[in-house]
Tab-separated table of C-alpha atoms in Angstrom:
chain	number	residue	atom	x	y	z
Q	1	UNK	CA	-4.301	-17.174	-5.237
Q	2	UNK	CA	-4.407	-18.442	-1.627
Q	3	UNK	CA	-5.891	-21.735	-0.595
Q	4	UNK	CA	-8.462	-19.946	1.535
Q	5	UNK	CA	-9.682	-17.758	-1.258
Q	6	UNK	CA	-13.287	-17.897	-2.258
Q	7	UNK	CA	-14.018	-19.347	-5.642
Q	8	UNK	CA	-16.933	-19.218	-8.118
Q	9	UNK	CA	-19.176	-19.472	-9.719
Q	10	UNK	CA	-21.601	-17.786	-7.430
Q	11	UNK	CA	-25.062	-19.303	-6.784
Q	12	UNK	CA	-26.461	-17.152	-9.688
Q	13	UNK	CA	-23.628	-18.057	-12.075
Q	14	UNK	CA	-21.358	-14.985	-11.749
Q	15	UNK	CA	-17.569	-15.181	-12.028
Q	16	UNK	CA	-15.887	-15.132	-8.553
Q	17	UNK	CA	-13.408	-13.599	-7.992
Q	18	UNK	CA	-13.567	-10.817	-10.586
Q	19	UNK	CA	-9.856	-10.081	-10.289
Q	20	UNK	CA	-7.034	-11.149	-8.047
Q	21	UNK	CA	-4.393	-9.016	-6.379
Q	22	UNK	CA	-1.648	-9.664	-3.787
Q	23	UNK	CA	-3.276	-10.535	-0.420
Q	24	UNK	CA	-1.194	-13.106	1.299
Q	25	UNK	CA	1.330	-12.183	3.995
Q	26	UNK	CA	1.108	-8.492	3.267
Q	27	UNK	CA	2.770	-5.930	5.645
Q	28	UNK	CA	0.490	-3.106	6.346
Q	29	UNK	CA	-0.207	-0.422	8.909
Q	30	UNK	CA	-1.626	-1.837	12.269
Q	31	UNK	CA	-5.082	-0.452	12.944
Q	32	UNK	CA	-8.057	-1.116	15.196
Q	33	UNK	CA	-7.662	-4.181	17.411
Q	34	UNK	CA	-4.249	-5.093	15.999
Q	35	UNK	CA	-2.835	-1.676	16.937
Q	36	UNK	CA	-4.448	-1.792	20.349
Q	37	UNK	CA	-2.892	-5.308	20.967
Q	38	UNK	CA	0.623	-4.109	19.927
Q	39	UNK	CA	0.270	-0.952	22.157
Q	40	UNK	CA	-0.803	-3.060	25.116
Q	41	UNK	CA	2.377	-5.113	24.763
Q	42	UNK	CA	4.326	-1.939	25.579
Q	43	UNK	CA	7.479	-2.705	23.639
Q	44	UNK	CA	10.485	-0.659	24.790
Q	45	UNK	CA	11.062	2.570	22.735
Q	46	UNK	CA	7.882	2.065	20.691
Q	47	UNK	CA	6.040	5.168	22.009
Q	48	UNK	CA	4.889	7.105	18.978
Q	49	UNK	CA	6.445	4.606	16.458
Q	50	UNK	CA	4.645	3.495	13.329
Q	51	UNK	CA	3.196	0.057	13.850
Q	52	UNK	CA	2.889	-2.663	11.217
Q	53	UNK	CA	1.444	-6.070	11.068
Q	54	UNK	CA	1.506	-8.968	8.548
Q	55	UNK	CA	-1.901	-10.190	7.448
Q	56	UNK	CA	-3.622	-12.118	4.710
Q	57	UNK	CA	-7.025	-12.078	2.983
Q	58	UNK	CA	-9.361	-9.722	1.150
Q	59	UNK	CA	-8.614	-6.946	3.744
Q	60	UNK	CA	-5.129	-6.991	2.259
Q	61	UNK	CA	-5.965	-7.496	-1.398
Q	62	UNK	CA	-8.830	-5.040	-1.632
Q	63	UNK	CA	-6.510	-2.033	-1.010
Q	64	UNK	CA	-4.312	-3.032	-3.925
Q	65	UNK	CA	-7.302	-2.917	-6.257
Q	66	UNK	CA	-8.602	0.283	-4.697
Q	67	UNK	CA	-5.150	1.882	-4.938
Q	68	UNK	CA	-4.800	0.846	-8.539
Q	69	UNK	CA	-8.313	2.245	-9.427
Q	70	UNK	CA	-7.541	5.506	-7.563
Q	71	UNK	CA	-4.163	5.878	-9.430
Q	72	UNK	CA	-5.991	5.109	-12.718
Q	73	UNK	CA	-8.668	7.728	-11.981
Q	74	UNK	CA	-6.096	10.326	-11.094
Q	75	UNK	CA	-4.724	10.087	-14.623
Q	76	UNK	CA	-7.900	9.180	-16.600
Q	77	UNK	CA	-10.234	11.735	-14.970
Q	78	UNK	CA	-12.872	11.175	-17.754
Q	79	UNK	CA	-13.751	7.891	-16.073
Q	80	UNK	CA	-14.738	9.428	-12.777
Q	81	UNK	CA	-18.180	8.468	-11.994
Q	82	UNK	CA	-18.280	5.581	-14.458
Q	83	UNK	CA	-17.739	2.516	-12.288
Q	84	UNK	CA	-19.011	0.139	-14.919
Q	85	UNK	CA	-16.481	1.326	-17.479
Q	86	UNK	CA	-13.661	1.342	-14.990
Q	87	UNK	CA	-14.521	-2.322	-14.176
Q	88	UNK	CA	-14.529	-3.251	-17.796
Q	89	UNK	CA	-11.116	-1.690	-18.276
Q	90	UNK	CA	-9.602	-3.506	-15.253
Q	91	UNK	CA	-11.173	-6.775	-16.178
Q	92	UNK	CA	-10.046	-6.608	-19.768
Q	93	UNK	CA	-6.434	-5.426	-18.900
Q	94	UNK	CA	-5.891	-8.117	-16.092
Q	95	UNK	CA	-2.995	-10.605	-16.644
Q	96	UNK	CA	-4.259	-14.176	-16.907
Q	97	UNK	CA	-2.465	-16.489	-14.477
Q	98	UNK	CA	-3.373	-19.492	-16.718
Q	99	UNK	CA	-5.829	-20.816	-14.164
Q	100	UNK	CA	-9.613	-21.639	-14.380
Q	101	UNK	CA	-11.561	-18.388	-14.383
Q	102	UNK	CA	-13.443	-19.506	-11.320
Q	103	UNK	CA	-10.066	-19.571	-9.592
Q	104	UNK	CA	-8.503	-16.367	-10.960
Q	105	UNK	CA	-11.370	-14.340	-12.342
Q	106	UNK	CA	-10.156	-12.103	-15.249
Q	107	UNK	CA	-6.638	-12.360	-13.765
Q	108	UNK	CA	-4.095	-10.319	-11.844
Q	109	UNK	CA	-4.728	-6.489	-11.613
Q	110	UNK	CA	-2.285	-4.614	-13.852
Q	111	UNK	CA	-2.476	-0.779	-13.558
Q	112	UNK	CA	-0.017	-0.152	-16.477
Q	113	UNK	CA	-2.126	-2.198	-18.784
Q	114	UNK	CA	-5.340	-0.574	-17.481
Q	115	UNK	CA	-3.941	2.907	-18.309
Q	116	UNK	CA	-3.077	1.808	-21.904
Q	117	UNK	CA	-6.611	0.147	-22.507
Q	118	UNK	CA	-8.900	2.145	-24.802
Protein backbone atom coordinates (compact mmCIF):
# COMPACT_ATOMS: atom_id res chain seq x y z
CA UNK A 1 0.00 0.00 0.00
CA UNK A 2 1.56 3.27 -1.11
CA UNK A 3 2.17 6.23 1.16
CA UNK A 4 -0.19 8.30 -1.00
CA UNK A 5 -3.07 5.81 -0.80
CA UNK A 6 -6.32 7.03 0.66
CA UNK A 7 -7.35 5.44 3.94
CA UNK A 8 -10.55 5.04 5.88
CA UNK A 9 -12.80 5.04 7.52
CA UNK A 10 -14.96 7.24 5.32
CA UNK A 11 -17.01 10.05 6.84
CA UNK A 12 -19.97 7.69 7.12
CA UNK A 13 -17.86 4.90 8.69
CA UNK A 14 -17.31 2.62 5.68
CA UNK A 15 -14.09 0.66 5.18
CA UNK A 16 -11.63 2.30 2.79
CA UNK A 17 -10.05 0.86 0.76
CA UNK A 18 -12.25 -2.17 0.12
CA UNK A 19 -9.39 -4.16 -1.41
CA UNK A 20 -5.82 -3.48 -2.43
CA UNK A 21 -4.05 -4.39 -5.66
CA UNK A 22 -0.69 -3.57 -7.26
CA UNK A 23 -0.68 0.08 -8.24
CA UNK A 24 2.78 1.54 -7.72
CA UNK A 25 5.33 1.82 -10.52
CA UNK A 26 3.21 -0.24 -12.95
CA UNK A 27 4.20 -0.41 -16.61
CA UNK A 28 1.17 0.08 -18.81
CA UNK A 29 0.20 1.12 -22.32
CA UNK A 30 0.61 4.85 -22.85
CA UNK A 31 -2.70 6.52 -23.69
CA UNK A 32 -4.18 10.00 -23.87
CA UNK A 33 -1.87 12.83 -22.86
CA UNK A 34 0.97 10.42 -22.05
CA UNK A 35 0.93 8.92 -25.52
CA UNK A 36 0.71 12.37 -27.12
CA UNK A 37 3.74 13.57 -25.12
CA UNK A 38 5.79 10.55 -26.16
CA UNK A 39 4.78 10.91 -29.81
CA UNK A 40 5.72 14.62 -29.75
CA UNK A 41 9.22 13.70 -28.60
CA UNK A 42 9.68 11.93 -31.97
CA UNK A 43 12.06 9.24 -30.82
CA UNK A 44 14.01 7.69 -33.72
CA UNK A 45 12.49 4.47 -35.11
CA UNK A 46 9.42 4.74 -32.87
CA UNK A 47 6.87 5.26 -35.64
CA UNK A 48 4.10 2.71 -35.13
CA UNK A 49 5.76 1.20 -32.05
CA UNK A 50 3.83 0.22 -28.95
CA UNK A 51 4.27 2.90 -26.31
CA UNK A 52 4.45 2.23 -22.58
CA UNK A 53 4.73 4.35 -19.46
CA UNK A 54 5.32 3.70 -15.78
CA UNK A 55 2.73 5.22 -13.46
CA UNK A 56 1.28 4.83 -9.96
CA UNK A 57 -2.11 5.24 -8.33
CA UNK A 58 -5.65 3.96 -8.56
CA UNK A 59 -5.49 4.29 -12.34
CA UNK A 60 -2.99 1.44 -12.21
CA UNK A 61 -4.55 -0.69 -9.44
CA UNK A 62 -8.15 -0.51 -10.66
CA UNK A 63 -7.33 -2.44 -13.87
CA UNK A 64 -5.86 -5.25 -11.75
CA UNK A 65 -9.13 -5.59 -9.85
CA UNK A 66 -11.26 -5.19 -12.99
CA UNK A 67 -9.20 -7.82 -14.80
CA UNK A 68 -9.47 -10.25 -11.91
CA UNK A 69 -13.24 -9.77 -11.82
CA UNK A 70 -13.52 -10.19 -15.61
CA UNK A 71 -11.51 -13.42 -15.42
CA UNK A 72 -13.67 -14.61 -12.51
CA UNK A 73 -16.89 -13.90 -14.43
CA UNK A 74 -15.57 -15.67 -17.53
CA UNK A 75 -15.36 -18.86 -15.46
CA UNK A 76 -18.18 -18.33 -12.95
CA UNK A 77 -20.87 -17.16 -15.39
CA UNK A 78 -23.63 -17.62 -12.81
CA UNK A 79 -22.41 -14.44 -11.06
CA UNK A 80 -22.84 -12.18 -14.11
CA UNK A 81 -25.28 -9.46 -13.08
CA UNK A 82 -24.72 -10.07 -9.35
CA UNK A 83 -22.24 -7.33 -8.34
CA UNK A 84 -22.96 -7.58 -4.61
CA UNK A 85 -22.23 -11.30 -4.63
CA UNK A 86 -19.03 -10.79 -6.67
CA UNK A 87 -17.91 -8.14 -4.18
CA UNK A 88 -18.64 -10.48 -1.26
CA UNK A 89 -16.55 -13.22 -2.88
CA UNK A 90 -13.59 -10.96 -3.61
CA UNK A 91 -13.69 -9.36 -0.16
CA UNK A 92 -13.88 -12.72 1.61
CA UNK A 93 -11.10 -14.28 -0.49
CA UNK A 94 -8.62 -11.38 -0.24
CA UNK A 95 -5.27 -12.08 1.42
CA UNK A 96 -4.69 -10.13 4.61
CA UNK A 97 -1.47 -8.14 4.67
CA UNK A 98 -1.58 -8.06 8.46
CA UNK A 99 -2.33 -4.34 8.48
CA UNK A 100 -5.15 -2.29 9.97
CA UNK A 101 -8.35 -2.72 7.90
CA UNK A 102 -8.39 1.05 7.33
CA UNK A 103 -5.03 0.64 5.61
CA UNK A 104 -5.55 -2.58 3.64
CA UNK A 105 -9.33 -3.07 3.49
CA UNK A 106 -10.13 -6.76 3.21
CA UNK A 107 -6.63 -7.36 1.83
CA UNK A 108 -4.91 -8.11 -1.47
CA UNK A 109 -7.03 -9.30 -4.39
CA UNK A 110 -6.51 -13.04 -5.05
CA UNK A 111 -8.23 -14.41 -8.15
CA UNK A 112 -7.43 -18.07 -7.44
CA UNK A 113 -8.93 -17.86 -3.97
CA UNK A 114 -11.97 -16.04 -5.36
CA UNK A 115 -12.52 -18.84 -7.87
CA UNK A 116 -12.44 -21.39 -5.03
CA UNK A 117 -14.83 -19.46 -2.75
CA UNK A 118 -18.33 -20.89 -2.46
